[in-house]
């Protein structure tokens, strides 16, 4: 097993995750089996209890773990399925060590950060590296992205573990890539000082980078590269430019052009192989149409719905459609804003804030033939909206929203739940699709598996009345309603599951494809008029 360690300097939000995923992609293009581990130095066990407005989307894996959004990037770039072990947090490491201590496993030792915590981190990394990932081959290269910024107190034990692994393994089995920011001053000159300082911080903990990836608005000049090479003690060819590109899927091509893959292959003494080009045709974009999708959200930041953005992109590419997203504030929604969109998407969410705006948007979409895709909470609110305005149950609501007629009710097994972390209905569940329905047509099969994350469901007692009034529950899992659609509407489809988590560039998600197509058709139809 070869390890590619990726650290970050200067500040967070540099796109270290995309850089890591892209490095994996260019290795995979050369036929190497690649897997990826994200280290999150926070004390939370997982991302499940974290506010997405602070930390971005909580990504859900097939095994039901709630993880950092970077794992979504790894899955999409590498086309693999990761598991709980691929996201290591301080919380998980300390929990394991403390459990072992209580069981007496340390045989009287004083349990310390070095060696007990660092040993546990190393074991976790090795365990994750050899864990199957749904790829077609066992990984030969494991990417290890250390979250946070070098110098943070939280990441110290992880950096120490990386230092130890680098010392224990042969030189050619590990490579350390440091991702840093190269800003421009007010005169437009590129400044290398922040990079120098962050490399100095790395050296203080005994880590010497083999390569430096400089994030910048425009390509690093030869002079800047020379300076970074000299001050940071790496060969000039190991200073890689990573400029901001309009589409993240173009980053592998940028890094390839800079010679990053060749440098990594050489350092790790991997066999030299021709790079395949399939990925580049998968992500190439040629548009014949443009649509605008309105997403109703109560959050101010777009990263909360990263996987939805990507799934729309994948479906857009598959249908040659450029998808532009308009973010609509659920708490300040004005119906007039909906006049200019070609389709409406109501995503997942928690808590009652913004729910009435989402319901109003769904009503507009249903009554005006605007293509609608509802996901998780969006599915539940579509049922609420229908109950209120078609069935006339004016007090219909979700149990999550408070008092009223609970057309959406707590899942029976959730009534006992006390802890909030990791206790929802999570991960893969099979869904049976009813023949002759839109969703069955889109998937082209009777049974699918999709990822879940919820505590509430359609109240079983209300199903007969809803069906009587025209709702078609076209996907089910046992007694649980998973998909709803409204026949007669150009496109009104909502799912209790989250199809966005399984969407990949080469395998766009069927509900998203159907939605984007319907938006295109609506746009064409309205243009003719
Ligand atoms: N809050 C809803 C539930 O728990 C929806 C969850 C979601 O959208 N992910 O069922």
PDB file of N, CA and C in Angstrom, residues 1 3 5 35-40 45 83-97 100 106 115-132 142-145 157-158 161-162 164-165 168:
ATOM      1  N   UNK A   1       0.844  -1.204   0.000  1.00  0.00           N
ATOM      2  CA  UNK A   1       0.000   0.000   0.000  1.00  0.00           C
ATOM      3  C   UNK A   1       0.876   1.251   0.000  1.00  0.00           C
ATOM      4  N   UNK A   3       0.855   5.436   0.341  1.00  0.00           N
ATOM      5  CA  UNK A   3       0.034   6.477   0.955  1.00  0.00           C
ATOM      6  C   UNK A   3       0.358   7.859   0.382  1.00  0.00           C
ATOM      7  N   UNK A   5      -0.333  11.469   1.513  1.00  0.00           N
ATOM      8  CA  UNK A   5      -0.843  12.327   2.576  1.00  0.00           C
ATOM      9  C   UNK A   5      -1.024  13.735   2.035  1.00  0.00           C
ATOM     10  N   UNK A  35      -8.089   4.423  -2.998  1.00  0.00           N
ATOM     11  CA  UNK A  35      -9.107   4.661  -1.985  1.00  0.00           C
ATOM     12  C   UNK A  35      -8.741   5.938  -1.232  1.00  0.00           C
ATOM     13  N   UNK A  36      -9.640   6.401  -0.368  1.00  0.00           N
ATOM     14  CA  UNK A  36      -9.394   7.695   0.252  1.00  0.00           C
ATOM     15  C   UNK A  36      -9.926   7.734   1.678  1.00  0.00           C
ATOM     16  N   UNK A  37      -9.188   8.401   2.531  1.00  0.00           N
ATOM     17  CA  UNK A  37      -9.564   8.568   3.936  1.00  0.00           C
ATOM     18  C   UNK A  37      -9.562  10.050   4.250  1.00  0.00           C
ATOM     19  N   UNK A  38     -10.597  10.504   4.956  1.00  0.00           N
ATOM     20  CA  UNK A  38     -10.596  11.894   5.411  1.00  0.00           C
ATOM     21  C   UNK A  38     -10.419  11.899   6.918  1.00  0.00           C
ATOM     22  N   UNK A  39      -9.483  12.701   7.379  1.00  0.00           N
ATOM     23  CA  UNK A  39      -9.303  12.873   8.812  1.00  0.00           C
ATOM     24  C   UNK A  39      -9.934  14.198   9.197  1.00  0.00           C
ATOM     25  N   UNK A  40     -10.866  14.156  10.138  1.00  0.00           N
ATOM     26  CA  UNK A  40     -11.453  15.391  10.651  1.00  0.00           C
ATOM     27  C   UNK A  40     -11.076  15.524  12.111  1.00  0.00           C
ATOM     28  N   UNK A  45     -17.969  12.581  17.014  1.00  0.00           N
ATOM     29  CA  UNK A  45     -17.756  11.223  16.511  1.00  0.00           C
ATOM     30  C   UNK A  45     -17.921  11.245  14.985  1.00  0.00           C
ATOM     31  N   UNK A  83     -16.978   3.772   3.387  1.00  0.00           N
ATOM     32  CA  UNK A  83     -17.708   3.383   4.596  1.00  0.00           C
ATOM     33  C   UNK A  83     -17.233   4.184   5.793  1.00  0.00           C
ATOM     34  N   UNK A  84     -17.842   3.895   6.942  1.00  0.00           N
ATOM     35  CA  UNK A  84     -17.561   4.655   8.169  1.00  0.00           C
ATOM     36  C   UNK A  84     -16.064   4.768   8.444  1.00  0.00           C
ATOM     37  N   UNK A  85     -15.319   3.715   8.145  1.00  0.00           N
ATOM     38  CA  UNK A  85     -13.889   3.724   8.480  1.00  0.00           C
ATOM     39  C   UNK A  85     -13.102   4.749   7.671  1.00  0.00           C
ATOM     40  N   UNK A  86     -13.690   5.213   6.557  1.00  0.00           N
ATOM     41  CA  UNK A  86     -12.960   6.171   5.720  1.00  0.00           C
ATOM     42  C   UNK A  86     -13.057   7.613   6.212  1.00  0.00           C
ATOM     43  N   UNK A  87     -13.750   7.815   7.319  1.00  0.00           N
ATOM     44  CA  UNK A  87     -13.760   9.150   7.923  1.00  0.00           C
ATOM     45  C   UNK A  87     -13.315   9.012   9.377  1.00  0.00           C
ATOM     46  N   UNK A  88     -12.084   9.411   9.641  1.00  0.00           N
ATOM     47  CA  UNK A  88     -11.508   9.284  10.985  1.00  0.00           C
ATOM     48  C   UNK A  88     -11.648  10.630  11.690  1.00  0.00           C
ATOM     49  N   UNK A  89     -12.217  10.607  12.902  1.00  0.00           N
ATOM     50  CA  UNK A  89     -12.331  11.854  13.665  1.00  0.00           C
ATOM     51  C   UNK A  89     -11.625  11.678  15.011  1.00  0.00           C
ATOM     52  N   UNK A  90     -11.301  12.797  15.628  1.00  0.00           N
ATOM     53  CA  UNK A  90     -10.726  12.731  16.976  1.00  0.00           C
ATOM     54  C   UNK A  90     -11.693  11.995  17.895  1.00  0.00           C
ATOM     55  N   UNK A  91     -12.992  12.280  17.744  1.00  0.00           N
ATOM     56  CA  UNK A  91     -13.995  11.628  18.589  1.00  0.00           C
ATOM     57  C   UNK A  91     -13.912  10.116  18.494  1.00  0.00           C
ATOM     58  N   UNK A  92     -13.832   9.586  17.274  1.00  0.00           N
ATOM     59  CA  UNK A  92     -13.779   8.125  17.098  1.00  0.00           C
ATOM     60  C   UNK A  92     -12.501   7.550  17.705  1.00  0.00           C
ATOM     61  N   UNK A  93     -11.382   8.224  17.466  1.00  0.00           N
ATOM     62  CA  UNK A  93     -10.093   7.709  17.946  1.00  0.00           C
ATOM     63  C   UNK A  93     -10.080   7.668  19.476  1.00  0.00           C
ATOM     64  N   UNK A  94     -10.484   8.781  20.087  1.00  0.00           N
ATOM     65  CA  UNK A  94     -10.460   8.819  21.555  1.00  0.00           C
ATOM     66  C   UNK A  94     -11.464   7.839  22.138  1.00  0.00           C
ATOM     67  N   UNK A  95     -12.615   7.701  21.518  1.00  0.00           N
ATOM     68  CA  UNK A  95     -13.608   6.767  22.042  1.00  0.00           C
ATOM     69  C   UNK A  95     -13.028   5.349  22.076  1.00  0.00           C
ATOM     70  N   UNK A  96     -12.376   4.958  20.968  1.00  0.00           N
ATOM     71  CA  UNK A  96     -11.799   3.614  20.914  1.00  0.00           C
ATOM     72  C   UNK A  96     -10.730   3.436  21.985  1.00  0.00           C
ATOM     73  N   UNK A  97      -9.867   4.439  22.106  1.00  0.00           N
ATOM     74  CA  UNK A  97      -8.775   4.320  23.082  1.00  0.00           C
ATOM     75  C   UNK A  97      -9.341   4.255  24.510  1.00  0.00           C
ATOM     76  N   UNK A 100     -10.811   0.878  25.120  1.00  0.00           N
ATOM     77  CA  UNK A 100      -9.752  -0.119  25.334  1.00  0.00           C
ATOM     78  C   UNK A 100      -9.165   0.018  26.735  1.00  0.00           C
ATOM     79  N   UNK A 106      -4.596  -1.996  27.939  1.00  0.00           N
ATOM     80  CA  UNK A 106      -3.256  -1.397  27.945  1.00  0.00           C
ATOM     81  C   UNK A 106      -2.363  -1.937  29.069  1.00  0.00           C
ATOM     82  N   UNK A 115       2.258   6.988  22.890  1.00  0.00           N
ATOM     83  CA  UNK A 115       1.952   6.344  21.618  1.00  0.00           C
ATOM     84  C   UNK A 115       0.499   5.895  21.426  1.00  0.00           C
ATOM     85  N   UNK A 116      -0.366   5.976  22.481  1.00  0.00           N
ATOM     86  CA  UNK A 116      -1.638   5.251  22.353  1.00  0.00           C
ATOM     87  C   UNK A 116      -2.581   5.861  21.324  1.00  0.00           C
ATOM     88  N   UNK A 117      -2.730   7.195  21.380  1.00  0.00           N
ATOM     89  CA  UNK A 117      -3.612   7.834  20.395  1.00  0.00           C
ATOM     90  C   UNK A 117      -2.995   7.731  18.996  1.00  0.00           C
ATOM     91  N   UNK A 118      -1.713   7.996  18.887  1.00  0.00           N
ATOM     92  CA  UNK A 118      -1.093   7.952  17.550  1.00  0.00           C
ATOM     93  C   UNK A 118      -1.108   6.525  16.989  1.00  0.00           C
ATOM     94  N   UNK A 119      -0.923   5.521  17.847  1.00  0.00           N
ATOM     95  CA  UNK A 119      -1.017   4.127  17.368  1.00  0.00           C
ATOM     96  C   UNK A 119      -2.419   3.833  16.840  1.00  0.00           C
ATOM     97  N   UNK A 120      -3.402   4.332  17.573  1.00  0.00           N
ATOM     98  CA  UNK A 120      -4.794   4.096  17.158  1.00  0.00           C
ATOM     99  C   UNK A 120      -5.069   4.791  15.813  1.00  0.00           C
ATOM    100  N   UNK A 121      -4.520   5.992  15.644  1.00  0.00           N
ATOM    101  CA  UNK A 121      -4.704   6.721  14.370  1.00  0.00           C
ATOM    102  C   UNK A 121      -4.064   5.926  13.230  1.00  0.00           C
ATOM    103  N   UNK A 122      -2.856   5.441  13.467  1.00  0.00           N
ATOM    104  CA  UNK A 122      -2.167   4.686  12.405  1.00  0.00           C
ATOM    105  C   UNK A 122      -2.948   3.423  12.059  1.00  0.00           C
ATOM    106  N   UNK A 123      -3.447   2.742  13.105  1.00  0.00           N
ATOM    107  CA  UNK A 123      -4.227   1.525  12.857  1.00  0.00           C
ATOM    108  C   UNK A 123      -5.504   1.865  12.081  1.00  0.00           C
ATOM    109  N   UNK A 124      -6.114   3.013  12.407  1.00  0.00           N
ATOM    110  CA  UNK A 124      -7.343   3.417  11.700  1.00  0.00           C
ATOM    111  C   UNK A 124      -7.048   3.704  10.233  1.00  0.00           C
ATOM    112  N   UNK A 125      -5.935   4.356   9.971  1.00  0.00           N
ATOM    113  CA  UNK A 125      -5.574   4.673   8.579  1.00  0.00           C
ATOM    114  C   UNK A 125      -5.318   3.377   7.811  1.00  0.00           C
ATOM    115  N   UNK A 126      -4.547   2.481   8.419  1.00  0.00           N
ATOM    116  CA  UNK A 126      -4.243   1.209   7.729  1.00  0.00           C
ATOM    117  C   UNK A 126      -5.511   0.403   7.509  1.00  0.00           C
ATOM    118  N   UNK A 127      -6.393   0.409   8.518  1.00  0.00           N
ATOM    119  CA  UNK A 127      -7.659  -0.337   8.405  1.00  0.00           C
ATOM    120  C   UNK A 127      -8.510   0.208   7.267  1.00  0.00           C
ATOM    121  N   UNK A 128      -8.593   1.520   7.182  1.00  0.00           N
ATOM    122  CA  UNK A 128      -9.408   2.142   6.132  1.00  0.00           C
ATOM    123  C   UNK A 128      -8.811   1.873   4.754  1.00  0.00           C
ATOM    124  N   UNK A 129      -7.475   1.871   4.681  1.00  0.00           N
ATOM    125  CA  UNK A 129      -6.806   1.703   3.386  1.00  0.00           C
ATOM    126  C   UNK A 129      -7.131   0.345   2.764  1.00  0.00           C
ATOM    127  N   UNK A 130      -7.297  -0.671   3.616  1.00  0.00           N
ATOM    128  CA  UNK A 130      -7.522  -2.023   3.092  1.00  0.00           C
ATOM    129  C   UNK A 130      -8.996  -2.405   3.084  1.00  0.00           C
ATOM    130  N   UNK A 131      -9.844  -1.511   3.524  1.00  0.00           N
ATOM    131  CA  UNK A 131     -11.296  -1.764   3.538  1.00  0.00           C
ATOM    132  C   UNK A 131     -11.812  -1.780   2.088  1.00  0.00           C
ATOM    133  N   UNK A 132     -12.628  -2.769   1.720  1.00  0.00           N
ATOM    134  CA  UNK A 132     -13.173  -2.752   0.347  1.00  0.00           C
ATOM    135  C   UNK A 132     -13.985  -1.477   0.120  1.00  0.00           C
ATOM    136  N   UNK A 142      -3.597   4.769  -1.159  1.00  0.00           N
ATOM    137  CA  UNK A 142      -4.600   5.341  -0.255  1.00  0.00           C
ATOM    138  C   UNK A 142      -4.297   6.820  -0.047  1.00  0.00           C
ATOM    139  N   UNK A 143      -5.280   7.653  -0.378  1.00  0.00           N
ATOM    140  CA  UNK A 143      -5.142   9.088  -0.134  1.00  0.00           C
ATOM    141  C   UNK A 143      -5.558   9.346   1.308  1.00  0.00           C
ATOM    142  N   UNK A 144      -4.797  10.141   2.015  1.00  0.00           N
ATOM    143  CA  UNK A 144      -5.158  10.487   3.394  1.00  0.00           C
ATOM    144  C   UNK A 144      -5.157  12.006   3.507  1.00  0.00           C
ATOM    145  N   UNK A 145      -6.353  12.570   3.566  1.00  0.00           N
ATOM    146  CA  UNK A 145      -6.447  14.026   3.664  1.00  0.00           C
ATOM    147  C   UNK A 145      -6.604  14.421   5.125  1.00  0.00           C
ATOM    148  N   UNK A 157      -2.030  15.445  16.902  1.00  0.00           N
ATOM    149  CA  UNK A 157      -1.802  13.990  16.993  1.00  0.00           C
ATOM    150  C   UNK A 157      -1.845  13.312  15.622  1.00  0.00           C
ATOM    151  N   UNK A 158      -2.667  13.837  14.726  1.00  0.00           N
ATOM    152  CA  UNK A 158      -2.756  13.227  13.392  1.00  0.00           C
ATOM    153  C   UNK A 158      -1.475  13.476  12.611  1.00  0.00           C
ATOM    154  N   UNK A 161       1.099  11.213  13.843  1.00  0.00           N
ATOM    155  CA  UNK A 161       0.907   9.848  13.330  1.00  0.00           C
ATOM    156  C   UNK A 161       1.412   9.749  11.893  1.00  0.00           C
ATOM    157  N   UNK A 162       1.158  10.779  11.105  1.00  0.00           N
ATOM    158  CA  UNK A 162       1.653  10.789   9.721  1.00  0.00           C
ATOM    159  C   UNK A 162       3.182  10.785   9.726  1.00  0.00           C
ATOM    160  N   UNK A 164       5.140   9.565  11.974  1.00  0.00           N
ATOM    161  CA  UNK A 164       5.613   8.224  12.344  1.00  0.00           C
ATOM    162  C   UNK A 164       5.485   7.253  11.175  1.00  0.00           C
ATOM    163  N   UNK A 165       4.341   7.307  10.488  1.00  0.00           N
ATOM    164  CA  UNK A 165       4.153   6.389   9.357  1.00  0.00           C
ATOM    165  C   UNK A 165       5.203   6.634   8.287  1.00  0.00           C
ATOM    166  N   UNK A 168       8.327   4.997   9.446  1.00  0.00           N
ATOM    167  CA  UNK A 168       8.295   3.537   9.530  1.00  0.00           C
ATOM    168  C   UNK A 168       8.287   2.863   8.165  1.00  0.00           C
TER     169      UNK A 168
END
